[in-house]
Coordinates of C-alpha atoms in Angstrom, one line a residue:
Q1 CA 141.0 115.0 88.5
A2 CA 139.2 112.8 91.1
A3 CA 138.8 109.9 88.6
D4 CA 142.5 110.2 87.7
V5 CA 143.6 110.3 91.3
C6 CA 141.4 107.2 92.1
S7 CA 142.8 105.3 89.1
R8 CA 146.4 106.0 90.1
L9 CA 145.7 105.1 93.7
D10 CA 144.0 101.9 92.7
S11 CA 146.9 101.0 90.5
L12 CA 149.4 101.5 93.3
L13 CA 147.3 99.6 95.7
R14 CA 147.0 96.7 93.2
Q15 CA 150.7 96.6 92.9
A16 CA 150.8 96.0 96.6
G17 CA 148.2 93.2 96.5
S18 CA 145.2 95.3 97.4
G19 CA 142.9 97.9 95.6
L20 CA 140.4 100.7 96.3
K21 CA 137.7 98.0 96.9
R22 CA 139.8 96.9 99.9
T23 CA 140.4 100.4 101.3
V24 CA 139.6 100.8 105.0
R25 CA 140.7 104.4 105.4
L26 CA 140.8 107.2 102.8
N27 CA 142.0 110.7 103.4
V28 CA 140.8 113.2 100.8
Y29 CA 142.2 116.6 100.3
V30 CA 140.4 119.2 98.1
A31 CA 141.5 122.6 97.2
D32 CA 137.9 123.9 97.3
S33 CA 135.0 122.3 99.2
A34 CA 132.8 123.0 96.2
H35 CA 134.5 120.0 94.5
A36 CA 133.6 117.6 97.4
G37 CA 130.3 116.4 95.9
E38 CA 131.9 115.3 92.6
V39 CA 134.8 113.7 94.4
R40 CA 132.4 111.9 96.7
R41 CA 130.5 110.5 93.7
V42 CA 133.7 109.3 92.1
I43 CA 134.8 107.6 95.3
A44 CA 131.4 105.9 95.7
E45 CA 131.8 104.3 92.3
R46 CA 135.1 102.8 93.1
V47 CA 135.0 101.5 96.7
D48 CA 133.1 98.5 98.1
S49 CA 129.6 99.9 98.9
N50 CA 129.0 97.0 101.3
A51 CA 132.1 98.0 103.4
P52 CA 133.0 101.6 102.5
P53 CA 136.1 103.0 104.0
A54 CA 136.2 105.6 106.7
V55 CA 136.8 108.9 104.9
S56 CA 138.3 112.1 106.2
W57 CA 137.9 115.4 104.2
V58 CA 140.4 118.3 104.4
T59 CA 140.0 121.5 102.5
T60 CA 143.5 122.9 101.9
S61 CA 145.8 124.3 99.3
L62 CA 147.6 121.5 97.5
P63 CA 151.3 121.6 96.6
A64 CA 151.0 120.8 92.9
P65 CA 150.0 123.8 90.8
G66 CA 146.4 123.3 89.4
A67 CA 145.7 120.3 91.7
L68 CA 142.1 120.2 92.9
V69 CA 142.2 116.9 94.8
A70 CA 144.7 114.5 96.4
M71 CA 144.2 111.3 98.4
D72 CA 146.0 108.8 100.5
A73 CA 144.7 105.4 101.7
I74 CA 145.1 102.5 104.0
A75 CA 143.9 99.2 102.5
V76 CA 143.9 95.6 103.4
A77 CA 146.2 93.3 101.3
A78 CA 144.9 90.0 100.0
P79 CA 146.2 87.1 102.1
K80 CA 149.3 85.3 100.7
A81 CA 149.1 81.7 99.9
A82 CA 151.0 79.5 102.4

């Protein structure tokens, strides 16, 4: 699920002129802390390793049945041409 969540989040950010590689803040919600290592690995593959985002981790029940991970992000948009 982490890869799917990252792909969807990246797609939404790209529509707004940004992307996961331009993320400055990432909030990660996991249903079980046992999943955090795998989620961390997936995130590391998709963000800028030279300027990784600040990441907060919350272990909590998630509203969607069967959901193991959810994320929200703040990212920098690419500058618009004048």
